[in-house]
PDB file of C-alpha atoms in Angstrom:
ATOM      1  CA  MET A   1     111.056 130.502 117.873  1.00 38.00           C
ATOM      2  CA  THR A   2     111.177 126.821 116.854  1.00 45.00           C
ATOM      3  CA  THR A   3     112.815 125.692 113.629  1.00 48.00           C
ATOM      4  CA  ALA A   4     110.789 123.068 111.769  1.00 52.00           C
ATOM      5  CA  ALA A   5     112.601 119.894 110.782  1.00 64.00           C
ATOM      6  CA  LEU A   6     112.877 118.834 107.144  1.00 83.00           C
ATOM      7  CA  GLN A   7     111.873 115.180 106.885  1.00 84.00           C
ATOM      8  CA  THR A   8     112.778 112.692 104.178  1.00 91.00           C
ATOM      9  CA  VAL A   9     112.572 108.904 103.938  1.00 94.00           C
ATOM     10  CA  LEU A  10     115.567 106.572 103.829  1.00 95.00           C
ATOM     11  CA  THR A  11     115.483 102.840 103.118  1.00 97.00           C
ATOM     12  CA  VAL A  12     118.692 100.805 103.392  1.00 97.00           C
ATOM     13  CA  PRO A  13     118.896  98.090 100.706  1.00 97.00           C
ATOM     14  CA  GLU A  14     119.714  94.551 101.834  1.00 97.00           C
ATOM     15  CA  ARG A  15     122.989  94.708  99.927  1.00 97.00           C
ATOM     16  CA  PHE A  16     124.435  97.211 102.403  1.00 97.00           C
ATOM     17  CA  ARG A  17     124.176  94.988 105.461  1.00 97.00           C
ATOM     18  CA  GLY A  18     126.853  94.635 108.118  1.00 96.00           C
ATOM     19  CA  PRO A  19     125.859  92.106 110.779  1.00 91.00           C
ATOM     20  CA  VAL A  20     123.012  89.907 109.575  1.00 90.00           C
ATOM     21  CA  GLY A  21     119.755  91.847 109.323  1.00 93.00           C
ATOM     22  CA  VAL A  22     121.104  95.360 109.984  1.00 96.00           C
ATOM     23  CA  ALA A  23     122.851  98.090 108.026  1.00 97.00           C
ATOM     24  CA  ASN A  24     126.606  98.471 107.810  1.00 98.00           C
ATOM     25  CA  GLY A  25     127.498 101.219 110.286  1.00 97.00           C
ATOM     26  CA  GLY A  26     129.967 102.933 107.975  1.00 97.00           C
ATOM     27  CA  TRP A  27     127.450 103.002 105.132  1.00 98.00           C
ATOM     28  CA  ILE A  28     124.993 104.708 107.472  1.00 97.00           C
ATOM     29  CA  ALA A  29     127.682 107.122 108.704  1.00 97.00           C
ATOM     30  CA  GLY A  30     128.604 108.132 105.167  1.00 97.00           C
ATOM     31  CA  THR A  31     124.952 108.563 104.260  1.00 97.00           C
ATOM     32  CA  MET A  32     124.405 110.815 107.285  1.00 96.00           C
ATOM     33  CA  ALA A  33     127.558 112.841 106.544  1.00 95.00           C
ATOM     34  CA  GLU A  34     126.354 113.391 102.990  1.00 94.00           C
ATOM     35  CA  ALA A  35     122.932 114.468 104.246  1.00 93.00           C
ATOM     36  CA  LEU A  36     124.463 116.941 106.701  1.00 92.00           C
ATOM     37  CA  ASN A  37     127.130 118.702 104.662  1.00 84.00           C
ATOM     38  CA  GLY A  38     128.336 116.430 101.914  1.00 78.00           C
ATOM     39  CA  GLY A  39     131.044 115.064 104.207  1.00 71.00           C
ATOM     40  CA  ARG A  40     133.348 117.914 103.184  1.00 78.00           C
ATOM     41  CA  SER A  41     133.970 118.893 106.785  1.00 88.00           C
ATOM     42  CA  ALA A  42     134.144 116.543 109.744  1.00 94.00           C
ATOM     43  CA  VAL A  43     130.849 114.940 110.775  1.00 96.00           C
ATOM     44  CA  GLU A  44     130.468 112.797 113.903  1.00 97.00           C
ATOM     45  CA  VAL A  45     127.868 110.052 113.580  1.00 98.00           C
ATOM     46  CA  THR A  46     126.617 108.211 116.677  1.00 98.00           C
ATOM     47  CA  LEU A  47     124.829 104.885 116.242  1.00 98.00           C
ATOM     48  CA  HIS A  48     122.327 104.499 119.078  1.00 97.00           C
ATOM     49  CA  ALA A  49     120.681 101.318 117.794  1.00 96.00           C
ATOM     50  CA  PRO A  50     121.030  98.941 114.835  1.00 96.00           C
ATOM     51  CA  THR A  51     119.471 100.253 111.615  1.00 97.00           C
ATOM     52  CA  PRO A  52     117.031  97.788 110.006  1.00 97.00           C
ATOM     53  CA  LEU A  53     117.166  96.915 106.307  1.00 97.00           C
ATOM     54  CA  GLU A  54     114.469  97.343 103.657  1.00 97.00           C
ATOM     55  CA  THR A  55     112.441  99.501 106.069  1.00 97.00           C
ATOM     56  CA  GLU A  56     111.211 103.062 105.616  1.00 97.00           C
ATOM     57  CA  LEU A  57     113.100 105.243 108.101  1.00 97.00           C
ATOM     58  CA  ARG A  58     112.679 108.936 108.894  1.00 96.00           C
ATOM     59  CA  LEU A  59     115.600 111.236 108.184  1.00 96.00           C
ATOM     60  CA  ASP A  60     115.172 114.551 110.022  1.00 94.00           C
ATOM     61  CA  HIS A  61     117.226 117.665 109.219  1.00 92.00           C
ATOM     62  CA  LEU A  62     117.081 120.172 112.056  1.00 86.00           C
ATOM     63  CA  ALA A  63     119.422 123.154 112.370  1.00 82.00           C
ATOM     64  CA  ASN A  64     122.952 121.729 112.192  1.00 89.00           C
ATOM     65  CA  SER A  65     122.096 118.089 112.870  1.00 94.00           C
ATOM     66  CA  VAL A  66     120.569 115.086 111.128  1.00 96.00           C
ATOM     67  CA  SER A  67     118.867 112.158 112.820  1.00 97.00           C
ATOM     68  CA  LEU A  68     117.546 108.816 111.613  1.00 97.00           C
ATOM     69  CA  SER A  69     114.569 107.224 113.359  1.00 97.00           C
ATOM     70  CA  HIS A  70     112.242 104.243 113.051  1.00 97.00           C
ATOM     71  CA  GLY A  71     108.934 105.415 114.417  1.00 94.00           C
ATOM     72  CA  ASP A  72     109.705 106.940 117.812  1.00 94.00           C
ATOM     73  CA  LYS A  73     113.030 105.098 118.139  1.00 97.00           C
ATOM     74  CA  LEU A  74     116.167 107.149 117.527  1.00 97.00           C
ATOM     75  CA  LEU A  75     118.690 105.109 115.558  1.00 98.00           C
ATOM     76  CA  VAL A  76     121.437 107.506 114.467  1.00 98.00           C
ATOM     77  CA  GLU A  77     122.497 111.129 115.013  1.00 97.00           C
ATOM     78  CA  ALA A  78     124.996 113.215 113.031  1.00 97.00           C
ATOM     79  CA  ILE A  79     126.522 116.571 113.990  1.00 96.00           C
ATOM     80  CA  PRO A  80     129.379 118.662 112.583  1.00 95.00           C
ATOM     81  CA  VAL A  81     132.587 118.717 114.621  1.00 94.00           C
ATOM     82  CA  ALA A  82     135.399 121.262 114.513  1.00 90.00           C
ATOM     83  CA  GLU A  83     138.143 118.680 114.233  1.00 87.00           C
ATOM     84  CA  ASP A  84     141.044 118.005 111.911  1.00 89.00           C
ATOM     85  CA  LEU A  85     140.818 114.238 111.563  1.00 94.00           C
ATOM     86  CA  GLU A  86     144.259 112.661 111.289  1.00 93.00           C
ATOM     87  CA  GLY A  87     145.080 109.681 109.132  1.00 95.00           C
ATOM     88  CA  PRO A  88     146.996 106.689 110.531  1.00 98.00           C
ATOM     89  CA  GLY A  89     149.854 106.923 108.016  1.00 97.00           C
ATOM     90  CA  PHE A  90     150.341 106.020 104.371  1.00 98.00           C
ATOM     91  CA  VAL A  91     151.086 102.495 103.172  1.00 98.00           C
ATOM     92  CA  PRO A  92     151.913 102.102  99.454  1.00 98.00           C
ATOM     93  CA  PHE A  93     149.269 100.244  97.474  1.00 98.00           C
ATOM     94  CA  ASN A  94     151.367  97.147  96.736  1.00 98.00           C
ATOM     95  CA  ASP A  95     152.328  96.800 100.408  1.00 98.00           C
ATOM     96  CA  ALA A  96     148.698  97.283 101.454  1.00 98.00           C
ATOM     97  CA  ALA A  97     147.581  94.621  98.984  1.00 98.00           C
ATOM     98  CA  ARG A  98     150.222  92.181 100.264  1.00 97.00           C
ATOM     99  CA  ALA A  99     149.012  92.709 103.825  1.00 98.00           C
ATOM    100  CA  GLU A 100     145.622  91.234 102.882  1.00 98.00           C
ATOM    101  CA  ALA A 101     147.097  87.734 103.134  1.00 97.00           C
ATOM    102  CA  GLY A 102     147.146  88.204 106.917  1.00 96.00           C
ATOM    103  CA  PHE A 103     143.473  89.181 107.213  1.00 96.00           C
ATOM    104  CA  VAL A 104     142.157  87.501 110.367  1.00 94.00           C
ATOM    105  CA  GLY A 105     138.662  87.259 108.865  1.00 93.00           C
ATOM    106  CA  LEU A 106     139.824  84.759 106.261  1.00 93.00           C
ATOM    107  CA  ARG A 107     140.170  82.211 109.088  1.00 90.00           C
ATOM    108  CA  MET A 108     137.266  83.235 111.319  1.00 89.00           C
ATOM    109  CA  HIS A 109     134.848  86.034 110.395  1.00 93.00           C
ATOM    110  CA  PRO A 110     132.072  87.129 112.787  1.00 89.00           C
ATOM    111  CA  PHE A 111     130.229  89.033 110.036  1.00 92.00           C
ATOM    112  CA  ALA A 112     130.978  87.135 106.839  1.00 93.00           C
ATOM    113  CA  GLU A 113     128.045  88.791 105.056  1.00 95.00           C
ATOM    114  CA  CYS A 114     129.281  92.339 105.761  1.00 97.00           C
ATOM    115  CA  PHE A 115     129.182  94.632 102.739  1.00 97.00           C
ATOM    116  CA  ALA A 116     132.582  96.169 103.520  1.00 97.00           C
ATOM    117  CA  CYS A 117     134.793  93.393 104.898  1.00 96.00           C
ATOM    118  CA  GLY A 118     132.739  90.246 104.382  1.00 96.00           C
ATOM    119  CA  LEU A 119     133.473  87.302 102.130  1.00 95.00           C
ATOM    120  CA  ARG A 120     130.944  88.368  99.504  1.00 93.00           C
ATOM    121  CA  GLU A 121     131.248  87.904  95.751  1.00 92.00           C
ATOM    122  CA  PRO A 122     133.515  90.431  93.985  1.00 89.00           C
ATOM    123  CA  GLY A 123     131.456  93.397  92.812  1.00 87.00           C
ATOM    124  CA  ASP A 124     128.717  92.688  95.357  1.00 93.00           C
ATOM    125  CA  GLY A 125     130.683  93.398  98.538  1.00 95.00           C
ATOM    126  CA  LEU A 126     133.711  95.670  98.797  1.00 96.00           C
ATOM    127  CA  ARG A 127     136.007  92.865 100.051  1.00 96.00           C
ATOM    128  CA  ILE A 128     138.215  95.139 102.188  1.00 97.00           C
ATOM    129  CA  PHE A 129     140.489  92.537 103.848  1.00 98.00           C
ATOM    130  CA  PRO A 130     142.956  94.414 106.112  1.00 98.00           C
ATOM    131  CA  GLY A 131     145.997  92.587 107.406  1.00 97.00           C
ATOM    132  CA  ARG A 132     148.938  93.608 109.564  1.00 97.00           C
ATOM    133  CA  VAL A 133     151.699  95.666 107.984  1.00 98.00           C
ATOM    134  CA  ALA A 134     154.995  94.159 109.123  1.00 94.00           C
ATOM    135  CA  GLY A 135     156.966  96.230 111.597  1.00 95.00           C
ATOM    136  CA  THR A 136     154.100  98.638 112.343  1.00 97.00           C
ATOM    137  CA  ASP A 137     150.873  98.842 114.350  1.00 97.00           C
ATOM    138  CA  LEU A 138     148.934  99.403 111.113  1.00 98.00           C
ATOM    139  CA  VAL A 139     146.524  97.228 109.181  1.00 98.00           C
ATOM    140  CA  ALA A 140     146.002  97.845 105.494  1.00 98.00           C
ATOM    141  CA  ALA A 141     144.298  96.611 102.360  1.00 98.00           C
ATOM    142  CA  GLY A 142     144.402  97.525  98.702  1.00 98.00           C
ATOM    143  CA  TRP A 143     141.028  98.742  97.441  1.00 97.00           C
ATOM    144  CA  ARG A 144     140.252  98.274  93.778  1.00 95.00           C
ATOM    145  CA  VAL A 145     137.057 100.305  93.396  1.00 95.00           C
ATOM    146  CA  PRO A 146     134.355  98.254  91.626  1.00 92.00           C
ATOM    147  CA  PHE A 147     132.145 100.038  89.116  1.00 92.00           C
ATOM    148  CA  THR A 148     129.175  98.365  90.838  1.00 92.00           C
ATOM    149  CA  VAL A 149     129.355 100.946  93.667  1.00 92.00           C
ATOM    150  CA  THR A 150     129.293 103.973  91.376  1.00 87.00           C
ATOM    151  CA  GLY A 151     126.356 106.386  91.385  1.00 78.00           C
ATOM    152  CA  GLU A 152     125.467 109.102  88.914  1.00 76.00           C
ATOM    153  CA  GLU A 153     127.964 111.446  90.570  1.00 78.00           C
ATOM    154  CA  GLY A 154     130.734 108.929  91.205  1.00 85.00           C
ATOM    155  CA  VAL A 155     131.393 106.856  94.323  1.00 94.00           C
ATOM    156  CA  PRO A 156     128.991 108.141  97.027  1.00 94.00           C
ATOM    157  CA  ALA A 157     129.832 109.068 100.610  1.00 95.00           C
ATOM    158  CA  SER A 158     127.970 105.991 101.855  1.00 96.00           C
ATOM    159  CA  ILE A 159     130.534 103.734 100.162  1.00 97.00           C
ATOM    160  CA  VAL A 160     133.445 105.813 101.448  1.00 97.00           C
ATOM    161  CA  GLY A 161     132.031 105.523 104.972  1.00 97.00           C
ATOM    162  CA  ALA A 162     131.743 101.742 104.665  1.00 98.00           C
ATOM    163  CA  VAL A 163     135.393 101.500 103.578  1.00 98.00           C
ATOM    164  CA  LEU A 164     136.574 103.611 106.527  1.00 98.00           C
ATOM    165  CA  ASP A 165     134.447 101.729 109.061  1.00 97.00           C
ATOM    166  CA  CYS A 166     135.315  98.045 109.369  1.00 96.00           C
ATOM    167  CA  ILE A 167     139.054  98.428 109.011  1.00 97.00           C
ATOM    168  CA  THR A 168     139.204 100.330 112.312  1.00 97.00           C
ATOM    169  CA  GLY A 169     137.671  97.302 114.019  1.00 96.00           C
ATOM    170  CA  TRP A 170     140.113  94.892 112.382  1.00 96.00           C
ATOM    171  CA  ALA A 171     142.947  97.070 113.695  1.00 96.00           C
ATOM    172  CA  HIS A 172     141.990  95.559 117.079  1.00 95.00           C
ATOM    173  CA  PHE A 173     140.402  92.177 116.376  1.00 92.00           C
ATOM    174  CA  GLY A 174     142.175  88.887 116.807  1.00 86.00           C
ATOM    175  CA  PRO A 175     140.641  85.518 115.836  1.00 82.00           C
ATOM    176  CA  GLY A 176     137.168  85.209 117.320  1.00 80.00           C
ATOM    177  CA  GLU A 177     137.039  88.795 118.597  1.00 85.00           C
ATOM    178  CA  THR A 178     134.245  91.136 117.622  1.00 88.00           C
ATOM    179  CA  ALA A 179     132.580  94.454 118.453  1.00 94.00           C
ATOM    180  CA  LEU A 180     130.026  96.834 116.977  1.00 94.00           C
ATOM    181  CA  LEU A 181     130.605 100.344 115.692  1.00 96.00           C
ATOM    182  CA  GLY A 182     129.329 102.953 118.137  1.00 97.00           C
ATOM    183  CA  ARG A 183     130.583 106.185 116.602  1.00 98.00           C
ATOM    184  CA  LEU A 184     132.340 107.284 113.418  1.00 98.00           C
ATOM    185  CA  ALA A 185     133.629 110.761 112.641  1.00 97.00           C
ATOM    186  CA  ILE A 186     134.270 111.126 108.931  1.00 96.00           C
ATOM    187  CA  ARG A 187     135.676 113.721 106.545  1.00 96.00           C
ATOM    188  CA  ILE A 188     135.887 113.392 102.760  1.00 95.00           C
ATOM    189  CA  ASP A 189     138.643 115.451 101.136  1.00 93.00           C
ATOM    190  CA  GLY A 190     138.300 114.431  97.510  1.00 93.00           C
ATOM    191  CA  PRO A 191     136.506 112.186  95.025  1.00 93.00           C
ATOM    192  CA  VAL A 192     136.996 108.444  94.791  1.00 94.00           C
ATOM    193  CA  ARG A 193     137.392 107.295  91.182  1.00 92.00           C
ATOM    194  CA  PRO A 194     135.494 104.258  89.917  1.00 92.00           C
ATOM    195  CA  GLY A 195     138.070 101.670  88.904  1.00 92.00           C
ATOM    196  CA  GLY A 196     140.793 103.440  90.904  1.00 94.00           C
ATOM    197  CA  GLN A 197     143.271 101.812  93.260  1.00 97.00           C
ATOM    198  CA  TYR A 198     143.636 103.068  96.821  1.00 98.00           C
ATOM    199  CA  SER A 199     145.370 102.097 100.045  1.00 98.00           C
ATOM    200  CA  VAL A 200     143.002 101.707 102.994  1.00 98.00           C
ATOM    201  CA  VAL A 201     144.877 101.960 106.295  1.00 98.00           C
ATOM    202  CA  ALA A 202     143.928 101.921 109.987  1.00 98.00           C
ATOM    203  CA  ARG A 203     145.613 102.113 113.366  1.00 98.00           C
ATOM    204  CA  PRO A 204     144.307 101.243 116.854  1.00 97.00           C
ATOM    205  CA  THR A 205     144.523 104.285 119.104  1.00 97.00           C
ATOM    206  CA  GLY A 206     143.522 102.851 122.475  1.00 96.00           C
ATOM    207  CA  ARG A 207     141.024 100.992 124.638  1.00 94.00           C
ATOM    208  CA  ASP A 208     138.837 101.954 127.577  1.00 96.00           C
ATOM    209  CA  GLY A 209     136.986  99.016 129.064  1.00 94.00           C
ATOM    210  CA  ARG A 210     134.689  97.679 126.339  1.00 94.00           C
ATOM    211  CA  LYS A 211     135.452 100.610 124.038  1.00 96.00           C
ATOM    212  CA  MET A 212     138.084 100.376 121.298  1.00 97.00           C
ATOM    213  CA  PHE A 213     139.316 103.396 119.362  1.00 98.00           C
ATOM    214  CA  GLY A 214     140.904 103.676 115.938  1.00 97.00           C
ATOM    215  CA  GLN A 215     141.605 105.929 112.993  1.00 98.00           C
ATOM    216  CA  SER A 216     141.520 105.150 109.290  1.00 98.00           C
ATOM    217  CA  ALA A 217     142.082 106.745 105.921  1.00 98.00           C
ATOM    218  CA  ILE A 218     141.835 106.117 102.193  1.00 98.00           C
ATOM    219  CA  TYR A 219     144.982 107.159 100.305  1.00 98.00           C
ATOM    220  CA  GLU A 220     145.699 107.848  96.652  1.00 97.00           C
ATOM    221  CA  MET A 221     148.629 105.995  95.060  1.00 97.00           C
ATOM    222  CA  ASP A 222     150.855 109.009  95.797  1.00 97.00           C
ATOM    223  CA  GLY A 223     149.885 109.117  99.484  1.00 97.00           C
ATOM    224  CA  THR A 224     147.325 111.921  99.268  1.00 97.00           C
ATOM    225  CA  PRO A 225     144.470 111.251 101.729  1.00 97.00           C
ATOM    226  CA  VAL A 226     141.035 111.092 100.106  1.00 96.00           C
ATOM    227  CA  ALA A 227     139.036 110.546 103.299  1.00 96.00           C
ATOM    228  CA  THR A 228     139.747 110.068 107.007  1.00 97.00           C
ATOM    229  CA  ALA A 229     137.826 108.764 109.994  1.00 97.00           C
ATOM    230  CA  ARG A 230     137.923 108.303 113.758  1.00 98.00           C
ATOM    231  CA  ALA A 231     136.014 105.343 115.201  1.00 98.00           C
ATOM    232  CA  THR A 232     134.728 104.034 118.515  1.00 98.00           C
ATOM    233  CA  TRP A 233     133.798 100.345 118.758  1.00 97.00           C
ATOM    234  CA  ILE A 234     132.005  98.637 121.636  1.00 96.00           C
ATOM    235  CA  ALA A 235     132.706  95.019 122.496  1.00 91.00           C
ATOM    236  CA  PRO A 236     129.879  92.779 123.718  1.00 88.00           C
ATOM    237  CA  ARG A 237     129.563  92.095 127.444  1.00 84.00           C
TER     238      ARG A 237
END
C-alpha cells in the first residue's frame, strides 16, 4: 500500500535571503522542522541545492519526512532523528554581547546581505555577530529579539533556525573564509520571547576535508537552553 503525500506551497520572501539570491539555510531548516513536528523533537534537515527566493516551491509531507522541491528538483529533505542535541556551553548575555566586537564579518563578510548574520538594518536582519569568547573555543553573540520577526504565535521556528545556523559557520571562519550550510539538525525546547535577550553560542566540533562541523544553542539569561542545533558546512573547492 502506498501512502499519498500531502502537498502544500512554500514561497521564501526576499527578506530571508542568505547568500545573494537564495534562502538562508537556517530559515529553511526551521521551516522544515516546524512542518515536520513543530521542532519539538530533533529534526535533521539536509540542503541538497540552494532554495530560490520569491518562487513557488512544493512542500511534500510523506510518512515521517518532509521534502521541498522546485519542479522535479529536490532542494531540501527533513527527517526526525533520535538524538539528544547538545549545546556548546552557556555564555552569560553580557559576555556574549561583548564578544560581538570581535566578529570577523565586520572586517570582511562573504554574505553581507544575510538575514541572520549580515550587515542589514536593525529590525530587517537579525544582526547576529558572533565573536570569540576569550579563553575558550566558543563564539557568542547577544541576541535582542526584534518585534519585526514576531508572528501571530510568537517567534517562529524559521527565525530560531536562522539564529542557530550562521553562528556555527563563524565558529570556524577566519577573514576571507566561507562555506555553505549542508545539514542542520535542530530541536526547539521552549518559546522565544519577542523583545527578549538571549545568548547565542557555538563551538566548532571538527573538520573532515571540506566539511566543517559545529554545534550551537540559544540560551535564556539564566542559562536554560531554548533551542540547540548540530551543523555541517561545506567549503568551496
